[in-house]
């Protein structure tokens, strides 16, 4: 009986750590979907790009994967700004020009298809460059464990957890304390008011989307620390990421962290009790139940 | 009304004549490669048109094409294991019915909300159906399942792939006729109203939820039917190939490239992209042929939002 309690306790703890990692993967979508109203379903593909950036830095230059991700941050930021610029010119500006105020369904259809195309192109591009083999990174803390009585916490999960929490807290401070940060929070709600504050909504959104993609560099690096990665792994994260953002209430970081940890624990318990092959189904269940029962999320307004 | 029925009847007749002509040409060539290639293109016409009934007409994006397609395919695998002697047309109908039910269920749970939530739910649906199939040992689980393809086609003689091709052509006639009939009926006008301004449509008394559910059910059902003959075509089906993202990308890219406003678009898109992919697969590599649909889709949604049909129609709007 003791053994199974230990098993359960360890499962819950590692679920919480896993949830912390999910928060880092989801925070970019919390910004793009939650605050900018841009449904970037290609976000997991950018996460994978981050994983491969960390893989290159680690394998060819001997860097720590997280350090490699930090070096990659500016590039991802620039990539995000570029993607937003294309999105703006092709979709948002067209929307502004049309007379009807409500976004037409077929406009959002094209925006979604655009990101779906990006997702697919990135995945196939990665397959063409790196093949479908699973890739790993090396670091001193991978494989080690922190033991405290019956509790065993692998550093492989602990380090990503810490990186993730630092990212979330840092972004939260940036969004609530700086002018640009507050403008990002305001941009989806009232563009006119933002213009009156002498901030260009397009520039603010470009910065925000750049930040959202920059988080993917970190998210990708800690993904490849946690598990070995191949190009189609990203797809499993689409459901997770959006389940977490919807469950957390769009745009709320604290709700997102709670949702991420909830999902982490439920998934870990599912793998422990029913086997790991069932875990991907959990996020979909959570997503469907949330959409059907409480679409505003647990901390929704 | 009577004239529209007559026009539909003429249209169906024209489709049947075209289908017979295509099959006749195939027989004249007598090369089984032509049938294997033709099957794929016609399958994409069916998939693309099915996707377009929801995506193009109402503006709701279904990313879970692989889920519906694979439900059809795996229902055939299950039926093959249970009742090996069952004729394939019955399997197609049953597979379509399962997929239609899943479409109805997903739509019922998510279509009350903004369209993006439906899209996200369908993305996740593809992952969950794959998880279920991978864990379902009866249909082969992760190892995959073999289906013995009979050597000869029933009733008509010749290779079995010809029979598959004829079935897919027949399905194509049904789907295209349905799509065109929808466009010209009050159902189609309701769909277009939802696409253009859902709130206004609702306010004007259009039963939006009901119409959206009809669209998801039809669309999902046809996708399932398109997938049902797949096990006989590939003879070995495992979750990785059955849930290949290519199906989803092609089914979405083809209508967007051809044009989403009418039934012509998906046909044009499927023939052009499907043909181009085959050329690339033979001449360059299979990776390039996969990439082309994704790249073309992105280029078209940015540069030509109304597709090839839109380019020819000029700037009417």
Coordinates of C-alpha atoms in Angstrom, one line a residue:
Chain A
X1 CA 0.0 0.0 0.0
X2 CA 2.9 2.3 0.9
X3 CA 4.5 1.7 -2.4
X4 CA 1.4 2.7 -4.3
X5 CA 1.0 5.9 -2.2
X6 CA 4.6 6.7 -3.1
X7 CA 3.8 6.0 -6.7
X8 CA 0.8 8.3 -6.6
X9 CA 2.7 11.1 -4.7
X10 CA 5.5 10.9 -7.2
X11 CA 3.1 10.9 -10.1
X12 CA 1.4 14.0 -8.8
X13 CA 4.7 15.8 -8.2
X14 CA 6.1 15.0 -11.6
X15 CA 2.7 16.0 -13.0
X16 CA 3.1 19.4 -11.4
X17 CA 6.6 19.8 -12.8
X18 CA 5.4 18.7 -16.2
X19 CA 2.6 21.2 -15.9
X20 CA 5.2 23.9 -15.2
X21 CA 6.8 22.9 -18.5
X22 CA 3.4 23.0 -20.3
X23 CA 3.1 26.6 -19.0
X24 CA 6.2 27.6 -20.9
X25 CA 4.9 26.0 -24.0
X26 CA 1.5 27.6 -23.7
X27 CA 2.6 31.1 -22.7
X28 CA 3.3 32.1 -26.3
X29 CA -0.3 31.2 -27.2
X30 CA -1.6 32.9 -24.1
X31 CA -0.1 36.1 -25.6
X32 CA -1.0 35.6 -29.3
X33 CA -4.4 34.0 -28.9
X34 CA -5.4 35.4 -25.5
X35 CA -4.2 39.0 -25.9
X36 CA -3.8 39.6 -29.7
X37 CA -6.7 37.4 -30.8
X38 CA -4.4 35.8 -33.4
X39 CA -5.0 32.0 -33.5
X40 CA -1.5 30.9 -34.1
X41 CA -2.0 27.1 -34.3
X42 CA 1.6 27.0 -35.7
X43 CA 3.0 27.7 -32.3
X44 CA 4.0 24.1 -31.6
X45 CA 6.0 24.2 -34.8
X46 CA 7.9 27.2 -33.6
X47 CA 8.5 25.3 -30.3
X48 CA 10.0 22.5 -32.3
X49 CA 12.2 25.0 -34.2
X50 CA 13.4 26.0 -30.7
X51 CA 14.1 22.4 -29.9
X52 CA 16.2 22.0 -33.0
X53 CA 18.0 25.3 -32.3
X54 CA 18.9 24.0 -28.8
X55 CA 19.9 20.7 -30.4
X56 CA 22.2 22.4 -32.9
X57 CA 23.8 24.6 -30.2
X58 CA 24.2 21.6 -27.9
X59 CA 25.5 19.0 -30.4
X60 CA 27.7 21.2 -32.7
X61 CA 28.9 23.9 -30.3
X62 CA 28.7 22.1 -27.0
X63 CA 26.4 24.7 -25.4
X64 CA 24.0 24.0 -22.6
X65 CA 20.5 23.7 -24.3
X66 CA 19.1 26.5 -22.3
X67 CA 22.0 28.8 -23.1
X68 CA 21.5 28.0 -26.7
X69 CA 17.9 29.0 -26.4
X70 CA 18.8 32.3 -24.8
X71 CA 21.2 33.0 -27.7
X72 CA 18.4 32.0 -30.2
X73 CA 15.9 34.4 -28.5
X74 CA 16.6 37.5 -30.6
X75 CA 16.3 35.4 -33.8
X76 CA 13.0 34.0 -32.7
X77 CA 11.8 37.5 -31.7
X78 CA 12.7 38.8 -35.2
X79 CA 11.0 35.7 -36.8
X80 CA 7.9 36.4 -34.9
X81 CA 7.8 40.1 -35.9
X82 CA 8.3 39.0 -39.5
X83 CA 5.4 36.5 -39.4
X84 CA 3.2 39.1 -37.8
X85 CA 4.0 41.6 -40.5
X86 CA 3.0 39.1 -43.2
X87 CA -0.2 38.2 -41.2
X88 CA -1.0 41.9 -40.8
X89 CA -0.6 42.8 -44.4
X90 CA -2.4 39.8 -45.7
X91 CA -5.3 39.5 -43.2
X92 CA -5.7 42.2 -40.6
X93 CA -5.3 45.1 -42.9
X94 CA -7.7 43.6 -45.4
X95 CA -10.2 43.2 -42.5
X96 CA -9.8 46.9 -41.6
X97 CA -10.5 47.9 -45.1
X98 CA -13.7 46.0 -45.4
X99 CA -16.8 47.9 -44.4
X100 CA -18.4 45.4 -42.1
X101 CA -17.2 45.7 -38.5
X102 CA -17.6 42.0 -37.6
X103 CA -14.8 39.8 -38.9
X104 CA -16.2 37.5 -41.6
X105 CA -15.9 33.8 -41.0
X106 CA -14.1 33.3 -44.3
X107 CA -11.4 35.8 -43.2
X108 CA -10.6 33.9 -40.1
X109 CA -10.7 30.8 -42.3
X110 CA -7.8 32.2 -44.3
X111 CA -5.9 33.3 -41.3
X112 CA -6.2 29.8 -39.7
X113 CA -5.2 28.2 -43.0
X114 CA -2.2 30.4 -43.2
X115 CA -0.9 29.2 -39.8
X116 CA -1.9 25.6 -40.6
X117 CA 0.2 25.9 -43.7
X118 CA 3.1 27.3 -41.7
X119 CA 2.8 24.4 -39.2
X120 CA 2.9 21.9 -42.0
X121 CA 5.8 23.6 -43.9
X122 CA 7.9 23.8 -40.8
X123 CA 7.3 20.2 -40.0
X124 CA 8.1 19.0 -43.5
X125 CA 11.1 21.3 -43.6
X126 CA 12.4 19.8 -40.4
X127 CA 11.9 16.3 -41.7
X128 CA 13.9 17.2 -44.9
X129 CA 16.8 18.7 -42.9
X130 CA 17.0 16.5 -39.8
X131 CA 15.1 13.4 -40.9
X132 CA 12.6 11.6 -38.7
X133 CA 15.1 10.3 -36.1
X134 CA 14.6 11.2 -32.5
X135 CA 17.1 13.9 -31.3
X136 CA 18.5 14.4 -27.9
X137 CA 20.6 16.9 -26.0
X138 CA 23.4 16.3 -23.5
X139 CA 23.6 18.2 -20.2
X140 CA 25.1 17.4 -16.8
X141 CA 21.7 17.5 -15.1
X142 CA 19.9 15.1 -17.5
X143 CA 19.5 11.7 -15.9
X144 CA 20.2 12.9 -12.3
X145 CA 17.6 12.9 -9.6
X146 CA 16.9 14.9 -6.5
X147 CA 15.8 12.5 -3.8
X148 CA 14.0 13.4 -0.6
X149 CA 12.7 10.4 1.3
X150 CA 10.2 8.6 -1.0
X151 CA 10.1 11.6 -3.3
X152 CA 12.2 11.5 -6.4
X153 CA 12.4 14.5 -8.6
X154 CA 14.4 14.1 -11.8
X155 CA 16.4 17.3 -12.7
X156 CA 15.3 16.6 -16.2
X157 CA 11.9 17.9 -15.1
X158 CA 13.0 20.2 -12.3
X159 CA 15.3 22.4 -14.5
X160 CA 12.6 23.0 -17.1
X161 CA 10.1 23.8 -14.3
X162 CA 12.4 26.5 -13.0
X163 CA 13.1 28.0 -16.4
X164 CA 9.4 28.0 -17.2
X165 CA 8.4 29.7 -13.9
X166 CA 11.1 32.4 -14.4
X167 CA 9.8 33.0 -17.9
X168 CA 6.2 33.3 -16.8
X169 CA 7.0 35.6 -13.9
X170 CA 9.3 37.7 -16.0
X171 CA 6.7 38.2 -18.7
X172 CA 4.0 38.9 -16.2
X173 CA 6.2 41.7 -14.7
X174 CA 6.9 43.1 -18.1
X175 CA 3.3 43.1 -19.1
X176 CA 2.1 44.8 -15.9
X177 CA 4.9 47.2 -15.1
X178 CA 6.1 48.7 -18.5
X179 CA 4.3 50.9 -20.9
X180 CA 4.7 48.5 -23.8
X181 CA 3.5 45.7 -21.7
X182 CA 0.3 47.5 -20.7
X183 CA -0.2 48.5 -24.2
X184 CA 0.0 44.8 -25.2
X185 CA -2.7 44.0 -22.7
X186 CA -4.8 46.8 -24.1
X187 CA -4.4 46.3 -27.8
X188 CA -7.0 43.6 -28.2
X189 CA -9.5 45.5 -26.2
X190 CA -9.4 49.0 -27.5
X191 CA -7.2 50.0 -30.4
X192 CA -8.6 53.5 -30.6
X193 CA -7.8 54.3 -27.0
X194 CA -4.3 52.9 -27.6
X195 CA -3.9 55.3 -30.5
X196 CA -4.9 58.2 -28.3
X197 CA -2.1 57.2 -25.9
X198 CA 0.3 57.7 -28.8
X199 CA 1.0 54.0 -29.3
X200 CA 0.8 52.4 -32.7
X201 CA -1.4 49.3 -32.3
X202 CA 0.3 47.5 -35.2
X203 CA 3.8 48.1 -33.7
X204 CA 2.6 46.9 -30.3
X205 CA 1.1 43.8 -31.8
X206 CA 4.3 43.1 -33.7
X207 CA 6.3 43.4 -30.5
X208 CA 3.9 41.1 -28.7
X209 CA 3.9 38.5 -31.4
X210 CA 7.7 38.6 -31.5
X211 CA 7.7 38.0 -27.8
X212 CA 5.2 35.1 -28.2
X213 CA 7.5 33.4 -30.7
X214 CA 10.6 34.2 -28.6
X215 CA 9.1 32.2 -25.8
X216 CA 9.0 29.3 -28.2
X217 CA 12.8 29.2 -28.2
X218 CA 12.8 28.6 -24.5
X219 CA 9.9 26.2 -24.6
X220 CA 11.6 24.2 -27.3
X221 CA 14.8 24.0 -25.4
X222 CA 13.2 22.6 -22.3
X223 CA 11.0 20.3 -24.5
X224 CA 14.1 18.6 -25.8
X225 CA 15.5 18.4 -22.3
X226 CA 12.4 16.5 -21.2
X227 CA 11.9 14.2 -24.1
X228 CA 13.7 13.3 -27.3
X229 CA 12.2 15.1 -30.2
X230 CA 11.2 14.4 -33.8
X231 CA 9.4 16.7 -36.2
X232 CA 5.9 15.5 -35.7
X233 CA 6.0 15.7 -31.9
X234 CA 4.7 19.3 -32.2
X235 CA 1.3 18.1 -33.2
X236 CA 0.7 16.5 -29.8
X237 CA 1.2 19.9 -28.3
X238 CA -1.5 21.7 -30.3
X239 CA -4.3 20.1 -28.3
X240 CA -2.4 20.6 -25.0
X241 CA -1.5 24.2 -25.6
X242 CA -5.0 25.3 -26.6
X243 CA -6.7 23.1 -23.9
X244 CA -4.5 24.9 -21.3
X245 CA -5.2 28.4 -22.7
X246 CA -8.9 27.9 -22.9
X247 CA -9.1 26.2 -19.5
X248 CA -7.0 28.9 -18.0
X249 CA -9.2 31.7 -19.4
X250 CA -7.7 33.4 -22.4
X251 CA -5.1 36.0 -21.6
X252 CA -4.7 35.2 -17.9
X253 CA -1.2 34.0 -16.9
X254 CA -2.2 32.8 -13.5
X255 CA -5.1 30.9 -14.8
X256 CA -2.9 29.4 -17.5
X257 CA -0.3 28.2 -14.9
X258 CA -3.1 26.5 -12.9
X259 CA -4.6 25.0 -16.0
X260 CA -1.1 23.7 -17.2
X261 CA -0.5 22.1 -13.8
X262 CA -3.9 20.6 -13.7
X263 CA -3.4 19.1 -17.1
X264 CA 0.1 17.9 -16.2
X265 CA -1.2 16.1 -13.1
X266 CA -4.2 14.5 -14.9
X267 CA -2.0 13.4 -17.8
X268 CA 0.7 11.9 -15.4
X269 CA -2.0 10.1 -13.4
X270 CA -3.5 8.8 -16.7
X271 CA -0.2 7.4 -17.8
X272 CA 0.5 5.9 -14.4
X273 CA -2.9 4.2 -14.2
X274 CA -3.7 3.4 -17.8
X275 CA -0.4 3.5 -19.7
X276 CA 1.4 6.3 -21.4
X277 CA -0.2 5.7 -24.8
X278 CA -3.5 7.2 -23.4
X279 CA -2.0 10.5 -22.3
X280 CA -2.5 12.4 -25.5
X281 CA -6.3 11.9 -25.3
X282 CA -6.5 13.7 -22.0
X283 CA -6.0 17.2 -23.3
X284 CA -8.7 16.7 -25.8
X285 CA -11.1 15.5 -23.1
X286 CA -10.2 18.5 -21.0
X287 CA -10.6 20.9 -24.0
X288 CA -14.0 19.5 -25.0
X289 CA -15.4 19.5 -21.4
X290 CA -14.1 23.1 -21.0
X291 CA -15.7 24.3 -24.2
X292 CA -19.0 22.6 -23.5
X293 CA -19.3 23.5 -19.8
X294 CA -17.3 26.6 -19.1
X295 CA -15.8 28.3 -22.2
X296 CA -14.6 31.3 -20.2
X297 CA -12.1 29.1 -18.3
X298 CA -11.5 28.6 -14.6
X299 CA -10.4 32.2 -13.9
X300 CA -12.3 33.7 -16.8
X301 CA -13.9 37.1 -16.6
Chain B
X1 CA -38.1 24.7 -58.0
X2 CA -38.9 22.3 -60.9
X3 CA -36.3 23.9 -63.0
X4 CA -33.7 23.5 -60.3
X5 CA -34.5 19.8 -60.0
X6 CA -34.2 19.5 -63.8
X7 CA -30.9 21.4 -63.7
X8 CA -29.6 19.1 -61.0
X9 CA -30.7 16.0 -62.9
X10 CA -28.9 17.3 -66.0
X11 CA -25.8 18.0 -63.8
X12 CA -25.8 14.5 -62.3
X13 CA -26.2 13.1 -65.8
X14 CA -23.3 15.1 -67.1
X15 CA -21.2 14.0 -64.1
X16 CA -22.1 10.3 -64.8
X17 CA -21.2 10.7 -68.4
X18 CA -17.9 12.4 -67.5
X19 CA -17.1 9.6 -65.0
X20 CA -17.9 6.9 -67.5
X21 CA -15.7 8.7 -70.1
X22 CA -12.8 8.9 -67.6
X23 CA -13.2 5.3 -66.7
X24 CA -13.3 4.4 -70.4
X25 CA -10.1 6.2 -71.1
X26 CA -8.5 4.4 -68.1
X27 CA -9.6 1.0 -69.5
X28 CA -8.3 2.0 -73.0
X29 CA -4.9 2.9 -71.4
X30 CA -5.1 -0.4 -69.5
X31 CA -2.3 0.5 -67.2
X32 CA -2.9 -0.1 -63.5
X33 CA -0.7 2.8 -62.6
X34 CA -3.2 5.1 -64.3
X35 CA -5.9 3.7 -62.0
X36 CA -3.8 4.0 -58.8
X37 CA -3.0 7.6 -59.7
X38 CA -6.6 8.4 -60.7
X39 CA -7.9 6.9 -57.5
X40 CA -5.8 9.3 -55.5
X41 CA -6.9 12.4 -57.4
X42 CA -10.6 11.5 -57.3
X43 CA -10.2 10.7 -53.6
X44 CA -8.9 14.2 -53.1
X45 CA -11.8 15.7 -55.1
X46 CA -14.1 13.9 -52.7
X47 CA -12.1 15.0 -49.6
X48 CA -11.7 18.5 -50.8
X49 CA -15.4 18.9 -51.7
X50 CA -16.4 17.4 -48.4
X51 CA -14.2 19.8 -46.5
X52 CA -15.5 22.7 -48.6
X53 CA -19.2 22.0 -47.7
X54 CA -18.3 23.1 -44.1
X55 CA -15.2 25.2 -44.7
X56 CA -16.0 27.0 -47.9
X57 CA -19.7 27.4 -47.6
X58 CA -20.0 28.3 -43.9
X59 CA -16.5 29.5 -43.1
X60 CA -15.9 27.0 -40.3
X61 CA -12.4 25.4 -40.6
X62 CA -12.1 21.7 -39.9
X63 CA -8.5 20.7 -39.3
X64 CA -9.5 17.2 -38.2
X65 CA -9.8 15.8 -41.7
X66 CA -7.6 12.9 -40.8
X67 CA -9.8 12.0 -37.9
X68 CA -12.9 11.6 -40.2
X69 CA -10.9 10.0 -43.0
X70 CA -9.3 7.5 -40.7
X71 CA -12.7 6.7 -39.0
X72 CA -13.9 5.6 -42.4
X73 CA -10.8 3.6 -43.1
X74 CA -10.7 1.9 -39.7
X75 CA -14.4 1.1 -39.8
X76 CA -13.6 -0.8 -43.0
X77 CA -10.7 -2.6 -41.2
X78 CA -13.0 -3.5 -38.3
X79 CA -15.8 -4.7 -40.7
X80 CA -13.3 -6.7 -42.7
X81 CA -12.2 -8.5 -39.6
X82 CA -15.8 -9.1 -38.5
X83 CA -17.5 -9.9 -41.8
X84 CA -14.9 -10.4 -44.5
X85 CA -17.5 -11.1 -47.1
X86 CA -19.3 -7.8 -46.8
X87 CA -19.3 -5.9 -50.1
X88 CA -17.2 -2.7 -50.1
X89 CA -20.1 -0.3 -50.9
X90 CA -21.8 -1.3 -47.6
X91 CA -18.5 -0.7 -45.8
X92 CA -18.3 2.8 -47.3
X93 CA -21.8 3.7 -46.2
X94 CA -21.2 2.4 -42.6
X95 CA -17.8 4.2 -42.4
X96 CA -19.5 7.4 -43.6
X97 CA -22.2 7.0 -41.0
X98 CA -19.7 6.7 -38.1
X99 CA -17.7 9.7 -39.3
X100 CA -21.0 11.7 -39.7
X101 CA -21.9 10.9 -36.1
X102 CA -18.5 12.1 -34.9
X103 CA -18.9 15.2 -36.9
X104 CA -22.4 15.8 -35.4
X105 CA -21.0 15.2 -31.8
X106 CA -18.0 17.5 -32.2
X107 CA -20.2 20.2 -33.8
X108 CA -22.8 19.9 -31.1
X109 CA -20.2 20.4 -28.3
X110 CA -18.3 23.3 -29.9
X111 CA -20.3 25.1 -32.5
X112 CA -22.1 27.3 -30.1
X113 CA -18.9 29.2 -29.6
X114 CA -16.8 31.3 -31.9
X115 CA -15.6 29.4 -35.0
X116 CA -11.9 29.2 -33.8
X117 CA -12.9 26.9 -30.9
X118 CA -14.4 24.5 -33.4
X119 CA -11.2 24.5 -35.4
X120 CA -9.1 24.0 -32.3
X121 CA -11.3 21.1 -31.2
X122 CA -11.0 19.4 -34.6
X123 CA -7.2 19.7 -34.4
X124 CA -7.3 18.0 -31.0
X125 CA -9.9 15.5 -32.3
X126 CA -7.3 14.2 -34.8
X127 CA -4.9 13.4 -32.0
X128 CA -7.5 11.8 -29.8
X129 CA -8.9 9.5 -32.5
X130 CA -5.3 8.5 -33.4
X131 CA -4.8 7.7 -29.7
X132 CA -7.9 5.6 -29.6
X133 CA -7.0 3.7 -32.8
X134 CA -3.4 3.1 -31.6
X135 CA -4.7 1.6 -28.5
X136 CA -7.4 -0.6 -30.2
X137 CA -5.8 -3.9 -30.8
X138 CA -8.7 -5.4 -32.7
X139 CA -7.9 -3.1 -35.7
X140 CA -4.1 -3.7 -35.4
X141 CA -3.3 -1.0 -32.8
X142 CA 0.1 0.6 -33.4
X143 CA 1.3 -2.4 -35.4
X144 CA -1.2 -1.8 -38.2
X145 CA -3.5 -4.2 -40.0
X146 CA -3.3 -6.1 -43.3
X147 CA -6.3 -6.3 -45.6
X148 CA -6.2 -8.8 -48.5
X149 CA -7.0 -7.1 -51.7
X150 CA -8.9 -9.5 -54.0
X151 CA -7.1 -10.0 -57.4
X152 CA -10.1 -9.4 -59.5
X153 CA -12.8 -6.8 -59.5
X154 CA -16.3 -8.1 -58.8
X155 CA -19.0 -7.8 -61.5
X156 CA -16.9 -5.9 -64.0
X157 CA -13.7 -7.9 -64.3
X158 CA -10.2 -6.5 -64.5
X159 CA -8.0 -5.6 -61.7
X160 CA -9.4 -4.8 -58.3
X161 CA -8.0 -1.3 -58.3
X162 CA -10.3 -0.6 -61.2
X163 CA -13.2 -1.5 -58.9
X164 CA -11.9 0.8 -56.3
X165 CA -11.5 3.6 -58.8
X166 CA -15.1 3.1 -60.0
X167 CA -16.4 3.2 -56.5
X168 CA -14.5 6.4 -55.8
X169 CA -15.8 7.9 -59.1
X170 CA -19.3 7.1 -58.0
X171 CA -18.7 8.7 -54.6
X172 CA -17.3 11.7 -56.4
X173 CA -20.5 12.0 -58.5
X174 CA -22.6 11.9 -55.3
X175 CA -20.5 14.4 -53.4
X176 CA -20.3 16.9 -56.3
X177 CA -24.0 16.6 -57.0
X178 CA -24.7 17.2 -53.3
X179 CA -22.4 20.2 -53.1
X180 CA -23.9 21.8 -56.2
X181 CA -27.5 21.1 -54.9
X182 CA -26.6 22.8 -51.6
X183 CA -25.2 25.8 -53.4
X184 CA -28.5 26.4 -55.2
X185 CA -30.8 25.6 -52.3
X186 CA -32.0 27.6 -49.3
X187 CA -29.5 25.6 -47.3
X188 CA -26.7 27.1 -49.3
X189 CA -28.0 30.6 -48.8
X190 CA -28.2 29.9 -45.1
X191 CA -24.6 28.7 -45.1
X192 CA -23.5 31.8 -47.0
X193 CA -25.3 34.0 -44.5
X194 CA -23.4 32.3 -41.7
X195 CA -20.1 32.8 -43.5
X196 CA -20.7 36.5 -44.2
X197 CA -22.1 37.6 -40.9
X198 CA -23.3 35.0 -38.4
X199 CA -24.8 37.4 -35.9
X200 CA -26.9 39.1 -38.6
X201 CA -28.0 35.7 -40.0
X202 CA -29.1 34.7 -36.5
X203 CA -30.9 37.9 -36.0
X204 CA -32.7 37.5 -39.4
X205 CA -34.0 34.1 -38.2
X206 CA -31.5 31.8 -39.9
X207 CA -31.3 28.7 -37.6
X208 CA -27.5 28.9 -37.6
X209 CA -26.7 26.1 -35.1
X210 CA -29.0 23.7 -37.0
X211 CA -27.4 24.6 -40.3
X212 CA -23.9 24.3 -39.0
X213 CA -24.7 20.9 -37.6
X214 CA -26.1 19.8 -41.0
X215 CA -22.8 21.0 -42.6
X216 CA -20.5 19.3 -40.1
X217 CA -22.5 16.0 -40.4
X218 CA -22.5 16.0 -44.2
X219 CA -18.9 17.0 -44.4
X220 CA -17.7 14.5 -41.8
X221 CA -19.7 11.7 -43.4
X222 CA -18.3 12.3 -46.9
X223 CA -14.8 12.4 -45.5
X224 CA -15.4 9.1 -43.8
X225 CA -16.7 7.6 -47.1
X226 CA -13.6 8.9 -48.9
X227 CA -11.5 7.0 -46.3
X228 CA -13.5 3.8 -46.3
X229 CA -11.9 2.1 -49.4
X230 CA -8.4 3.1 -48.3
X231 CA -7.5 -0.2 -46.5
X232 CA -8.1 -2.0 -49.8
X233 CA -6.1 0.5 -51.7
X234 CA -3.0 0.4 -49.5
X235 CA -3.6 -3.2 -48.2
X236 CA -1.6 -2.3 -45.1
X237 CA -2.8 0.4 -42.8
X238 CA -1.2 1.7 -39.6
X239 CA -2.1 4.8 -37.5
X240 CA 0.9 6.7 -38.8
X241 CA -0.1 6.4 -42.4
X242 CA -3.9 6.5 -41.8
X243 CA -3.5 9.8 -39.8
X244 CA -0.9 11.3 -42.1
X245 CA -1.1 15.0 -42.0
X246 CA -0.9 15.1 -45.8
X247 CA -4.6 14.2 -46.0
X248 CA -5.6 17.1 -43.9
X249 CA -3.3 19.6 -45.7
X250 CA -4.4 18.4 -49.1
X251 CA -8.1 18.4 -48.2
X252 CA -7.8 22.0 -47.0
X253 CA -5.2 23.3 -49.5
X254 CA -7.1 22.0 -52.6
X255 CA -10.4 24.0 -52.1
X256 CA -8.4 27.1 -51.0
X257 CA -6.3 26.9 -54.1
X258 CA -9.1 26.2 -56.4
X259 CA -11.6 28.5 -54.8
X260 CA -14.0 27.9 -51.9
X261 CA -17.2 29.6 -53.3
X262 CA -18.4 26.8 -55.5
X263 CA -18.0 23.1 -56.2
X264 CA -15.7 23.8 -59.2
X265 CA -12.9 25.0 -56.8
X266 CA -12.1 21.8 -55.0
X267 CA -12.2 19.9 -58.3
X268 CA -9.7 22.3 -60.0
X269 CA -7.5 22.3 -56.9
X270 CA -7.5 18.5 -56.6
X271 CA -6.7 17.9 -60.2
X272 CA -4.0 20.6 -60.4
X273 CA -2.3 20.0 -57.0
X274 CA -2.8 16.2 -57.1
X275 CA -1.3 16.1 -60.6
X276 CA 1.6 18.4 -59.7
X277 CA 2.3 16.3 -56.6
X278 CA 2.5 13.1 -58.7
X279 CA 4.9 14.8 -61.2
X280 CA 7.1 16.0 -58.3
X281 CA 7.0 12.7 -56.6
X282 CA 8.2 10.9 -59.7
X283 CA 10.8 13.6 -60.8
X284 CA 12.2 15.1 -57.6
X285 CA 11.3 13.4 -54.2
X286 CA 8.4 12.5 -52.1
X287 CA 9.3 15.2 -49.5
X288 CA 9.0 17.9 -52.2
X289 CA 5.6 16.6 -53.3
X290 CA 4.4 16.8 -49.7
X291 CA 5.7 20.3 -49.3
X292 CA 4.1 21.7 -52.4
X293 CA 0.5 21.7 -51.1
X294 CA 1.5 23.5 -47.9
X295 CA 3.5 26.2 -49.8
X296 CA 0.8 26.7 -52.4
X297 CA -1.9 27.0 -49.7
X298 CA 0.0 29.7 -47.9
X299 CA 0.8 31.6 -51.1
X300 CA -2.9 31.4 -52.2
X301 CA -4.5 32.5 -48.9
X302 CA -2.1 35.5 -48.9
X303 CA -2.1 36.5 -52.6
X304 CA -5.3 35.1 -54.1
X305 CA -7.9 34.7 -51.3
X306 CA -10.6 33.6 -53.8
X307 CA -8.5 30.9 -55.4
X308 CA -8.2 30.1 -59.1
X309 CA -11.9 30.4 -59.6
X310 CA -11.7 33.9 -58.2
X311 CA -8.8 34.8 -60.5
X312 CA -11.0 34.0 -63.5
X313 CA -14.2 35.6 -62.2
X314 CA -12.3 38.9 -61.9
X315 CA -13.3 41.4 -59.3
X316 CA -17.0 41.0 -59.1
X317 CA -17.3 41.9 -55.4

